[in-house]
Coordinates of C-alpha atoms and ligand atoms in Angstrom, one line a residue:
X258 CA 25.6 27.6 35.3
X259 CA 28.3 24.9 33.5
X260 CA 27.1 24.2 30.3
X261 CA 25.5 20.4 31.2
X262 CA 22.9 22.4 33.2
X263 CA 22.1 24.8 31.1
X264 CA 21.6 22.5 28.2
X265 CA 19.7 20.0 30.4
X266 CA 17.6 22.8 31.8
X267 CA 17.0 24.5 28.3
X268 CA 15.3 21.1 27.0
X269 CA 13.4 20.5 30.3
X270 CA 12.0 24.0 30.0
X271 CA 10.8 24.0 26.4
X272 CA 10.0 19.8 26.3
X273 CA 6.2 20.8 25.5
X274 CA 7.2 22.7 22.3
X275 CA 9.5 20.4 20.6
X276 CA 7.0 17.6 21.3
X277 CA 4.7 19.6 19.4
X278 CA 6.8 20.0 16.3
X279 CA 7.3 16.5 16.4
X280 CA 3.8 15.9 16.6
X281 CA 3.0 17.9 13.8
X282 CA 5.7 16.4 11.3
X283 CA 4.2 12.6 12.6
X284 CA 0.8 14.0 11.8
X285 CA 2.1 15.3 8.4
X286 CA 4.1 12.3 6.8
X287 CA 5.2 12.8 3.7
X288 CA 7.7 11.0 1.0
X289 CA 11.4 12.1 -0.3
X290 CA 11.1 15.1 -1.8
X291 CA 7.8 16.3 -1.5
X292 CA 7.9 17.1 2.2
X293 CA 6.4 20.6 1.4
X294 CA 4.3 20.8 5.3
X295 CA 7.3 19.0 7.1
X296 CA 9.7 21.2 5.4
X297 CA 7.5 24.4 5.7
X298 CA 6.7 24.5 9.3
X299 CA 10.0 23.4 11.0
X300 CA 11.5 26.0 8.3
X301 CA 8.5 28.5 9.9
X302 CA 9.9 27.1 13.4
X303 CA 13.1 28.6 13.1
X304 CA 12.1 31.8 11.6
X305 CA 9.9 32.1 14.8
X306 CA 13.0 31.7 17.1
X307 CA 15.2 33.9 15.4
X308 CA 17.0 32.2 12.6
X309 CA 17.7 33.7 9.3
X310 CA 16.1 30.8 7.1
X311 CA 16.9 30.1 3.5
X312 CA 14.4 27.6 1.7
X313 CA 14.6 25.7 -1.2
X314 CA 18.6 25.8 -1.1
X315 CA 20.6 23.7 -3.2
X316 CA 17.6 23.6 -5.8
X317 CA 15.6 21.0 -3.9
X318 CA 12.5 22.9 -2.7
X319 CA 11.8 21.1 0.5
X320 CA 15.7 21.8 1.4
X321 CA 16.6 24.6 3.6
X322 CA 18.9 26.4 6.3
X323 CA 18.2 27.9 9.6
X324 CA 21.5 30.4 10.4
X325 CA 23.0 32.2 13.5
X326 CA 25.6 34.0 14.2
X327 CA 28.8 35.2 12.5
X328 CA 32.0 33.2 11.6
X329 CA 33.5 30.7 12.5
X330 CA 33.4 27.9 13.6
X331 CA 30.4 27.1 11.9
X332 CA 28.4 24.3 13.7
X333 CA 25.7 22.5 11.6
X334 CA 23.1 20.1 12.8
X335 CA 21.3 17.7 10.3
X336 CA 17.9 17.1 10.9
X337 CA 15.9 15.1 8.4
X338 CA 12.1 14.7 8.2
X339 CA 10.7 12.5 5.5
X340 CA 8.5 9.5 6.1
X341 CA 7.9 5.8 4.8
X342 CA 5.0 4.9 2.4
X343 CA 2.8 1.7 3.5
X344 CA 3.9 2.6 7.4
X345 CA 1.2 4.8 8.7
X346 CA 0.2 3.3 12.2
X347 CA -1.5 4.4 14.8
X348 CA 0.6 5.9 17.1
X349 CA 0.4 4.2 20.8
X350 CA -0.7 1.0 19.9
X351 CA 1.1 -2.7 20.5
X352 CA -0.8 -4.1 17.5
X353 CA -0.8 -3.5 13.6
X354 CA -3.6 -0.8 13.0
X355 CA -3.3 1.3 9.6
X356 CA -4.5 4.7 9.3
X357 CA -6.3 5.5 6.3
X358 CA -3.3 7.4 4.9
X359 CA -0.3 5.1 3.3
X360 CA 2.6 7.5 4.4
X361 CA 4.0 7.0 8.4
X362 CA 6.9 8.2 10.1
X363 CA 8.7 3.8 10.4
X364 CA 12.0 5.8 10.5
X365 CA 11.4 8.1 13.5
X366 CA 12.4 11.0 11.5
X367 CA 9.8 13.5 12.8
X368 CA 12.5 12.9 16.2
X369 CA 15.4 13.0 14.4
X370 CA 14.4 16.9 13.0
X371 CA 13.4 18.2 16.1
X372 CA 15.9 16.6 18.3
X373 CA 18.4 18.4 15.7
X374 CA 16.4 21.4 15.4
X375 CA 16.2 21.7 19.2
X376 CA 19.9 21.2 19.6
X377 CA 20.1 24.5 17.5
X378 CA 17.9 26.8 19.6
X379 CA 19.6 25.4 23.0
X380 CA 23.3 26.2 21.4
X381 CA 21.7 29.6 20.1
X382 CA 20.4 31.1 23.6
X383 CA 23.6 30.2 25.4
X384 CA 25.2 31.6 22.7
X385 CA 23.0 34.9 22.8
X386 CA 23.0 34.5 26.4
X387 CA 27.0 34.6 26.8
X388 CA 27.9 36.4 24.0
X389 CA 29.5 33.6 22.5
X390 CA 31.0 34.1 18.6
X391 CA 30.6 31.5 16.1
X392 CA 27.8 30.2 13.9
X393 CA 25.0 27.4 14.6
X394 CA 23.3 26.0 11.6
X395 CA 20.7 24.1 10.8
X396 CA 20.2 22.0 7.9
X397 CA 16.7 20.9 6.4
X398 CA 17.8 17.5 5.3
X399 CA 15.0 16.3 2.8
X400 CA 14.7 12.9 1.0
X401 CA 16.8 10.5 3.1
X402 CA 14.5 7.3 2.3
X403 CA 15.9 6.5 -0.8
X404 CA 16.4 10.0 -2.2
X405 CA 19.8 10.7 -0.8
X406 CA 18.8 14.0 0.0
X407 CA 22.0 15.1 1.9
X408 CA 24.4 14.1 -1.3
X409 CA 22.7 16.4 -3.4
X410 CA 22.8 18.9 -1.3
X411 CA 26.6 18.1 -0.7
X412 CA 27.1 18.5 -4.4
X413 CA 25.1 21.8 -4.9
X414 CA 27.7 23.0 -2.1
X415 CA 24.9 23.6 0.6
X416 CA 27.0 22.6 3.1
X417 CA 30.2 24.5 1.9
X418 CA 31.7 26.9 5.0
X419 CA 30.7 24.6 7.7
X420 CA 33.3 23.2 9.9
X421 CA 31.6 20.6 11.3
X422 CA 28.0 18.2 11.7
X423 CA 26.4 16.5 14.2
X424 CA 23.1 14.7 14.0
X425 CA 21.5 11.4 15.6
X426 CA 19.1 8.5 14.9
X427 CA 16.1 7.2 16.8
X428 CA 16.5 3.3 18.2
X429 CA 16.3 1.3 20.7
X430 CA 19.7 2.1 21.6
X431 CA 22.3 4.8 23.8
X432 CA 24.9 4.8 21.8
X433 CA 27.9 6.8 19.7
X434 CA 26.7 5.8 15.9
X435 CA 30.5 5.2 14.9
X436 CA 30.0 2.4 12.6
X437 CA 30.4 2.9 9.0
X438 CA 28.0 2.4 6.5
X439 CA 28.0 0.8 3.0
X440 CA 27.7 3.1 -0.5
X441 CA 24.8 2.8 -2.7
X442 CA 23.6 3.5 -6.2
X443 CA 20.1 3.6 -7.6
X444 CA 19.9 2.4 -11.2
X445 CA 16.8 2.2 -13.1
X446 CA 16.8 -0.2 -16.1
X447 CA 14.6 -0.1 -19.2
X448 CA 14.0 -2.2 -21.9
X449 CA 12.4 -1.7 -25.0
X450 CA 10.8 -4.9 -27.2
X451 CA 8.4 -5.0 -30.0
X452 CA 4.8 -5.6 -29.2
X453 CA 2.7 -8.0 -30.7
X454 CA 0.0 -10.2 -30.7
X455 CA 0.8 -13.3 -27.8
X456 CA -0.7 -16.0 -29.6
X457 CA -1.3 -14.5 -33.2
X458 CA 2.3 -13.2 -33.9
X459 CA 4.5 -14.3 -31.3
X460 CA 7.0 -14.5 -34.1
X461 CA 6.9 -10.9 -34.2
X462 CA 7.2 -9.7 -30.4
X463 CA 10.2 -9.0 -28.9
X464 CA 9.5 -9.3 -25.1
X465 CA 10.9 -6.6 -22.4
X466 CA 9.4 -8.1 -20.1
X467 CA 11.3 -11.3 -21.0
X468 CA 14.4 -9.3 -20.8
X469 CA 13.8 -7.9 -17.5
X470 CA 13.1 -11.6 -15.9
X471 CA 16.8 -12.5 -17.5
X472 CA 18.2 -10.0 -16.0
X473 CA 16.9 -10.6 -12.4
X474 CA 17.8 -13.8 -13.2
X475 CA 21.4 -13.3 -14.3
X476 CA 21.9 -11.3 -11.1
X477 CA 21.0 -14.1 -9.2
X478 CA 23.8 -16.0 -10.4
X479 CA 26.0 -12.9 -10.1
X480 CA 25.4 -12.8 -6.1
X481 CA 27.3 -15.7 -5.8
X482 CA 30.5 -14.2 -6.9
X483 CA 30.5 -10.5 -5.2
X484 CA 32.5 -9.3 -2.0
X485 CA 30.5 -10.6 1.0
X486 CA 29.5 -7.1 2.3
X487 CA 27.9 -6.5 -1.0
X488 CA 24.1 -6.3 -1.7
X489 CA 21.8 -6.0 -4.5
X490 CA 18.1 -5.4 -4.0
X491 CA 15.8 -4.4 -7.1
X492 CA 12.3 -3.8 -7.3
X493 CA 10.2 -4.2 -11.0
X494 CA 8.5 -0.6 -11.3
X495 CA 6.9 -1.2 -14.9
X496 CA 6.3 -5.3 -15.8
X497 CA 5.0 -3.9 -19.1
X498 CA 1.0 -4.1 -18.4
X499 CA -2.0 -6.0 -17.8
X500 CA -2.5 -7.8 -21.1
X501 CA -0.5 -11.2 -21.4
X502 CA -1.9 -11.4 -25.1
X503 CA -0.2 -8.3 -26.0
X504 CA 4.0 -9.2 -26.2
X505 CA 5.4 -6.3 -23.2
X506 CA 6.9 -4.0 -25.5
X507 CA 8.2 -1.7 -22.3
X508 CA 9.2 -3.1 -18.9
X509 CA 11.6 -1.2 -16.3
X510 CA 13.5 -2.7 -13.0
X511 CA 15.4 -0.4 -10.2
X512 CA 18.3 -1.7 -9.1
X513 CA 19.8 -1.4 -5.5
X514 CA 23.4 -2.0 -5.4
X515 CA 25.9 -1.8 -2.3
X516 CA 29.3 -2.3 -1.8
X517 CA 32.3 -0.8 1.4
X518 CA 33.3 2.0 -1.3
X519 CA 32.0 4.3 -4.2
X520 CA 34.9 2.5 -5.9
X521 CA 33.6 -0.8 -5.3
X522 CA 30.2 0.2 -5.8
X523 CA 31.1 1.5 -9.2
X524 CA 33.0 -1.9 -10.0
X525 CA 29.7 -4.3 -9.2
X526 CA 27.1 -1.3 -11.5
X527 CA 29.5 -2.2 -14.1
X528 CA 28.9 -6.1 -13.9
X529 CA 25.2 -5.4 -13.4
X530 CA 25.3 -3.4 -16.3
X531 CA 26.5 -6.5 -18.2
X532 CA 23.7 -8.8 -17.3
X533 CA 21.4 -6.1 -18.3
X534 CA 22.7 -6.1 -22.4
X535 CA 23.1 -9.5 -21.9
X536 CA 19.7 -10.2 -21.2
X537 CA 18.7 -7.4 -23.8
X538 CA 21.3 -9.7 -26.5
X539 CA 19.1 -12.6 -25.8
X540 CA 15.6 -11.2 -26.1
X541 CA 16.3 -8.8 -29.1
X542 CA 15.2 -6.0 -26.9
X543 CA 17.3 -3.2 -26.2
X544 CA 18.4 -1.5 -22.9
X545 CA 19.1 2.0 -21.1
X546 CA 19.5 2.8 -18.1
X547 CA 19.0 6.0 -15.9
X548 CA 21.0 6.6 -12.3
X549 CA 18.5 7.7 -9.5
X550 CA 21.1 8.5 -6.7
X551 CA 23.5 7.3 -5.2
X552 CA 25.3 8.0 -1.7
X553 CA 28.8 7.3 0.0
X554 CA 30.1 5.2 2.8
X555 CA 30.3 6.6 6.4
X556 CA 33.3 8.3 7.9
X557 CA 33.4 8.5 11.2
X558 CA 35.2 11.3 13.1
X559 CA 36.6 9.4 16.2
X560 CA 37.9 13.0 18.6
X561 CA 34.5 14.6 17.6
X562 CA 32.6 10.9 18.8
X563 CA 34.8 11.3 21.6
X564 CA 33.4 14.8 23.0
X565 CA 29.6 13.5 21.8
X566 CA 30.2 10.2 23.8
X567 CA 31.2 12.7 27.2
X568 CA 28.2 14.8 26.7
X569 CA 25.3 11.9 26.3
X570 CA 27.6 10.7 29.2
X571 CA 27.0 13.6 31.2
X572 CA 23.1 14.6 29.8
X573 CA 22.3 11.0 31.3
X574 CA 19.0 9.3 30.8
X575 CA 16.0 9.8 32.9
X576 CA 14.4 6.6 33.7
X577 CA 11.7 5.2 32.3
X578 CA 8.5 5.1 33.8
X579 CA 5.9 2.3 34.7
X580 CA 3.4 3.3 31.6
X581 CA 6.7 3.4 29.3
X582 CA 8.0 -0.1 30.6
X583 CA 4.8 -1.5 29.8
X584 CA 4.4 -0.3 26.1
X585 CA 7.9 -1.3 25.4
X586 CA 6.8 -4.9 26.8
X587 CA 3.8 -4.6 24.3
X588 CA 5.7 -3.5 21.6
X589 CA 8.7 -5.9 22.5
X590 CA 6.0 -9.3 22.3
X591 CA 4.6 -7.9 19.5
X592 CA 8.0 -8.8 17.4
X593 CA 8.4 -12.2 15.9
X594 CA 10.2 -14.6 17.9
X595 CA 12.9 -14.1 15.5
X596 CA 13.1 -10.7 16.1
X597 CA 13.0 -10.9 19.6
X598 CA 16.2 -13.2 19.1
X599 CA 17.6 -10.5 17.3
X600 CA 17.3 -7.6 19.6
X601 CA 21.0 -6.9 20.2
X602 CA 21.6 -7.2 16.2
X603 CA 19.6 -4.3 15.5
X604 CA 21.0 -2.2 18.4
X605 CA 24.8 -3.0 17.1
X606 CA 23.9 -1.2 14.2
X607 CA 23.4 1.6 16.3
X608 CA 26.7 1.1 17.8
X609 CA 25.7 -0.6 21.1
X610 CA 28.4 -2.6 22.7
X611 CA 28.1 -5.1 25.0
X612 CA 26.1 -8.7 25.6
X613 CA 22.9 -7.5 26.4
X614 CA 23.4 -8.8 30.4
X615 CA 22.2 -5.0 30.8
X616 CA 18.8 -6.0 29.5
X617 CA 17.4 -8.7 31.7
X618 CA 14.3 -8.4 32.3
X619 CA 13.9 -4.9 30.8
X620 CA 12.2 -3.9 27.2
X621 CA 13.7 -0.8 27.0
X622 CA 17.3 0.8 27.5
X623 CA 18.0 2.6 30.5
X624 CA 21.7 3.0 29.7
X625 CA 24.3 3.8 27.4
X626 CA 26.4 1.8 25.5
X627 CA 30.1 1.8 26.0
X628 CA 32.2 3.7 22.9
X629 CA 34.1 1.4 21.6
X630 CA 35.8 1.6 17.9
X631 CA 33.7 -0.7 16.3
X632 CA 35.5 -3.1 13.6
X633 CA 32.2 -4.5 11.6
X634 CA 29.9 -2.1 9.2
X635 CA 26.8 -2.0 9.0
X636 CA 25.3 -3.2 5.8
X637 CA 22.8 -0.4 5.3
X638 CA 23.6 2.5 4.0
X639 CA 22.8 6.7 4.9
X640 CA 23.4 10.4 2.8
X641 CA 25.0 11.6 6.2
X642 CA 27.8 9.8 4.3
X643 CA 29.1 12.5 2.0
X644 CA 28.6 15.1 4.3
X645 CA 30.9 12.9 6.6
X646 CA 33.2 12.9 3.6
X647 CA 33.4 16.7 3.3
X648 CA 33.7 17.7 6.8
X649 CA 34.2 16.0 10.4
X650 CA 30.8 14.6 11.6
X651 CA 29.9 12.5 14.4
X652 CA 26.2 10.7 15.1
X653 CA 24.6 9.6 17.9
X654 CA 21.7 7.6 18.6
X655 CA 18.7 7.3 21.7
X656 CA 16.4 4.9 23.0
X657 CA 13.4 6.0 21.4
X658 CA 11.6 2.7 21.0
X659 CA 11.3 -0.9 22.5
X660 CA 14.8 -3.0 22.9
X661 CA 15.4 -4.4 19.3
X662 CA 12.4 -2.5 17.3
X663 CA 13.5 -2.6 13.8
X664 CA 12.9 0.4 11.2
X665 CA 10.6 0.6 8.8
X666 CA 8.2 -1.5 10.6
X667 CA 4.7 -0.4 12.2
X668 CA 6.3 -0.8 15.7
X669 CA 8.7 2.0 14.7
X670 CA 6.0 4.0 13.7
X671 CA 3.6 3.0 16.7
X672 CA 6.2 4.8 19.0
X673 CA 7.2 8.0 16.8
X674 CA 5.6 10.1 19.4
X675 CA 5.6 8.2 22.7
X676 CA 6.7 9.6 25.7
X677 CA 9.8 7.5 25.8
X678 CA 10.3 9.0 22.5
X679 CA 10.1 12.5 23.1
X680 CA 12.7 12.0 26.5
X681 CA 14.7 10.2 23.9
X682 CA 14.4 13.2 20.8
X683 CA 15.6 15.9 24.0
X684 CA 18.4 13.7 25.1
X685 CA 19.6 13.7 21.6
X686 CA 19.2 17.5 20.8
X687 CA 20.9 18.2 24.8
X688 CA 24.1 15.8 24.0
X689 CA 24.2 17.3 20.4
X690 CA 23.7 21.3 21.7
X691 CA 26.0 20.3 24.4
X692 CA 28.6 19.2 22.1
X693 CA 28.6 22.3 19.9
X694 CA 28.7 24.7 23.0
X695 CA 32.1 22.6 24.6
X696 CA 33.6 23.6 21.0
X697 CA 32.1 26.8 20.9
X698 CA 33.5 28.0 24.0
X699 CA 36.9 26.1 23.5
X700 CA 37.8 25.7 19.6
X701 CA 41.2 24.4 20.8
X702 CA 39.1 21.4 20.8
X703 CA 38.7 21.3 16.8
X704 CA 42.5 21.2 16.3
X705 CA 42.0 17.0 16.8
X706 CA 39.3 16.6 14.6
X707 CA 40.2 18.9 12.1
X708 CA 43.6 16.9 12.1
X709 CA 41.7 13.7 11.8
X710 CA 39.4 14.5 9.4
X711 CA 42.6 16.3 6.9
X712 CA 44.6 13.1 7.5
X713 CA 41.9 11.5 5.5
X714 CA 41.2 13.4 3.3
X715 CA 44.3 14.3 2.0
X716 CA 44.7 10.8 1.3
X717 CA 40.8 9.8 -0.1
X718 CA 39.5 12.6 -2.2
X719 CA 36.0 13.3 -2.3
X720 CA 34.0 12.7 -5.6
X721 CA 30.4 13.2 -5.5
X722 CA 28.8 9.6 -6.8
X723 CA 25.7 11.1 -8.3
X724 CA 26.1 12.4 -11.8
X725 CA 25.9 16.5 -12.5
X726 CA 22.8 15.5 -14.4
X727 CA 20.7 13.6 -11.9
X728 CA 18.4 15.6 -10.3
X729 CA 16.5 14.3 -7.3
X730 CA 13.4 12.0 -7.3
X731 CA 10.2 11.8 -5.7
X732 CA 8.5 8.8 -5.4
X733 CA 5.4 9.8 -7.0
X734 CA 7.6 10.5 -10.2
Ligands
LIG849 ZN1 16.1 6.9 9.1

C-alpha cells in the first residue's frame, strides 16, 4: 500500500476517535497555561497508544512530549490546545449564543491538537508496521494565546534533538502557511503615585493613573512615526480603583508591541519605554516595568513546504456535503457586510493565493490554494516562530470553517467541532503524517532543508527574546 493510502486509510479508519478527543478539549476550554484537563487527557491519549509521555517538560506543567522510536531523524509535530476567554459559543449554531462558561475554543485549537496528535499515531503504525527507524514526536504546545508557550519551551531546550516540525492551523483556507509572521513583546507597565484625598488634598496626590493616560497618550503620537508593519496594542489591567475621591496611587497598562524582527521589536520597546518615564516625569509618579513574553518572526522552510504542499496535494479534500454547505451559508451571512467583503483577506493570511473566482457561489473551500512564495507578512504574530528559528518547520492550514470566518470570534467557535471541521482536523494530520513518512522512508529528502534552514542560520543567529527570568503567565495571575 504507497504511503497516500495508507495514511488516507489510517485517518478514515480511526475518524470517530480523534473527533472524540477533539470533542473533549472543545468541551474543556481552558486559558494559557492552565490547561491542566486539555493537557492531561491528550497527554493520557498518547500513553494509551503507545507513546512514552513526559509531562510538565520545560517547567511549564501543562507542557509535555509524546515519543517513538529511536534516532534519528527525529520528526516533531506541534499541536496546541488552549482556548479564548469571552468566546464560549454554542457549537453548531449560525447566531451568537454564549454558554454559561466565559472560556471557548475562537482559535480552533482543540483541531489543531488532534489533527497534530493524529498525524503522530498514523506516522507511528506505519512506522511499527514497516519497521521503519527514526523518531515521531509529539509536542504538547501549551499557552499560544498570548503566553508564547512554544518560546519558552524553545528556551528550556524542549525541543533540542529534533530535526524537524510540522504543524497546521484551522481556517477557512487549503493552503501551505508560508507567510511570515511579525515578533512580539508583552510589557507590563506600572506606576506608582501618592494617594490622597481628590478634593481635600489634591495638592498632595500624585496620580498613576494620570501617568498611565499620558502614556497611552504619548504612544498615540508615537504611531505616527513607526515602520508601517509595526503595531502597538495595550490593554489597562489596574486603572487604580473605584474611588475617584481617592488620587490612584497604583495603575498598570500591558503593552503589545510588534515589529518584522526581534531587532526591531527591541528598537520600538525602547521608544515606548521613553513615553512611559516621560509620562512618569510629568505626573511625579514613578515607573517599572515587567516583560510577560515575547515571541519571534516566522521562518519559513520553502523544500519542507514543498513536500507538505505535494502531500495535501495528493490527500485531496472530500467534498462537502449539503448539511455542511448550508451551515457555512449560515455562518457566512452571519458576518458583517464588512467582513464578508473581506473574505479573501483573512484566507491570505493563511496563505491562499488566488482571486477568489474559485469561490462563486460557494461558502466554503472545496480546494486548495496554489503554493506560491508569498511576498507580504502577515501582521499577527505566532510562538511557532522560534521553533521555526531553531529547526526547519513548515505549516499548513485546512478549511475548517465558513469562507472568510475570522478567529477569535463566536463563528470560529460555533464551528470547532462541525463536521466540516473534523474532515478538515484529518486532512491536516494525513498531509502532516504523510509528510513525515516521505522523509522517513527517504531522509535524502532532508539534505534540501537541512541546507536551507543552515544557510540561514549561519547567517541570523538565534537569541531567545524572553528574558532567563520571565517565567510564563496565566491569565488568571
Ligand atoms: Zn490559533
Amino acid at each position: 500500500m504507497s504511503l497516500q493510502a495508507f495514511t488516507k486509510e489510517y485517518m478514515a479508519q480511526h475518524a470517530a476517535y480523534f473527533e472524540e478527543v477533539s470533542r473533549f478539549i472543545f468541551h474543556h476550554p481552558e486559558t494559557r497555561f492552565e490547561e491542566y484537563e486539555s493537557a492531561k487527557y491528550l497527554a493520557d491519549q498518547c500513553e494509551a497508544h503507545g507513546f512514552i509521555v513526559e509531562r510538565g517538560v520545560g517547567g511549564i506543567e501543562t507542557a509535555f512530549t509524546a515519543t517513538y522510536g529511536e534516532g534519528h531523524p527525529v520528526i516533531g509535530f506541534l499541536g496546541e490546545f488552549d482556548a479564548l476567554p469571552e468566546l464560549s459559543q454554542e457549537p453548531g449554531s449560525t447566531e451568537e449564543k454564549r454558554w454559561d462558561r466565559h472560556i471557548g475554543h475562537g482559535c480552533g485549537h482543540n483541531l489543531l491538537g488532534t489533527g497534530a496528535f493524529a498525524a503522530a499515531c498514523a506516522a507511528k503504525a506505519y512506522m511499527e508496521a514497516h519497521d521503519l527507524p527514526g523518531t515521531v514526536k509529539f509536542f504538547g504546545c501549551p499557552g499560544e494565546e498570548g503566553g508564547s508557550g512554544k518560546t519558552f519551551m524553545v528556551r528550556e531546550g524542549v525541543f533540542d534533538g529534533t530535526d524537524l516540525a510540522l504543524t497546521w492551523h484551522p481556517s477557512p483556507s487549503n493552503s501551505i502557511m508560508s507567510v511570515s509572521t511579525l515578533a512580539n513583546i508583552q510589557v507590563f507597565y506600572r506606576f506608582k503615585g501618592v494617594p490622597s484625598h481628590a478634593a481635600n488634598s489634591p495638592h498632595l496626590g500624585r496620580s498613576a493613573l494620570d501617568a498611565v493616560e499620558l502614556m497611552n497618550s504619548g504612544v498615540q503620537y508615537l504611531r505616527e512615526h513607526m515602520p508601517d508593519q509595526a503595531r502597538i496594542h495595550y490593554a489597562i489591567t489596574n486603572t487604580g480603583g473605584f474611588a475617584p475621591n481617592v488620587v490612584q496611587a497604583n495603575a498598570e497598562v500591558l503593552y503589545l508591541i510588534r515589529d518584522v524582527t526581534t531587532e526591531r521589536v527591541m528598537a520600538l520597546f525602547e521608544r515606548v519605554n521613553k513615553v512611559a518615564q516621560g509620562a512618569a516625569l510629568m505626573t511625579e509618579t514613578d515607573v517599572t516595568f515587567e516583560i510577560d513574553k515575547a515571541c519571534s518572526n516566522y521562518i519559513p522552510n520553502r523544500a519542507l513546504e514543498r513536500i507538505l504542499y505535494d502531500s495535501l496535494t495528493e490527500i485531496g479534500i472530500e467534498p462537502p456535503t449539503e448539511d455542511e454547505k448550508r451551515y457555512a451559508q449560515g455562518i457566512f451571512e452571519s458576518m458583517s457586510e464588512a467582513e464578508q467583503k473581506d473574505y479573501l483577506g483573512v484566507m491570505k493570511g493563511f496563505g491562499y493565493v488566488g482571486d477568489g473566482s474559485e469561490f462563486a457561489g460557494k461558502y466554503v473551500s472545496d480546494s486548495i490554494s496554489p503554493y506560491e512564495i508569498p511576498t507580504e507578512i502577515l501582521t499577527a504574530s505566532t510562538d511557532v516562530s522560534d521553533v521555526s528559528w531553531i529547526m526547519p518547520t513548515a505549516q499548513l492550514s485546512t478549511s475548517t470553517s465558513a469562507l472568510g470566518t475570522p478567529l477569535h470570534t463566536w463563528q470560529m467557535t460555533s464551528q470547532g467541532i462541525s463536521s466540516n471541521a473534523h474532515k478538515g482536523m484529518l486532512r491536516a494530520g494525513a498531509s502532516m503524517a504523510l509528510t513525515a513518512l516521505k522523509i522517513f522512508e527517504n531522509t535524502d529528502l532532508l539534505a534540501p532543508i537541512r541546507d536551507e534552514f543552515t544557510a540561514f542560520s549561519q547567517e541570523n543567529p538565534y537569541t531567545c527574546p524572553i528574558p532567563e527570568d520571565v517565567k510564563p503567565s496565566p491569565l488568571s495571575k
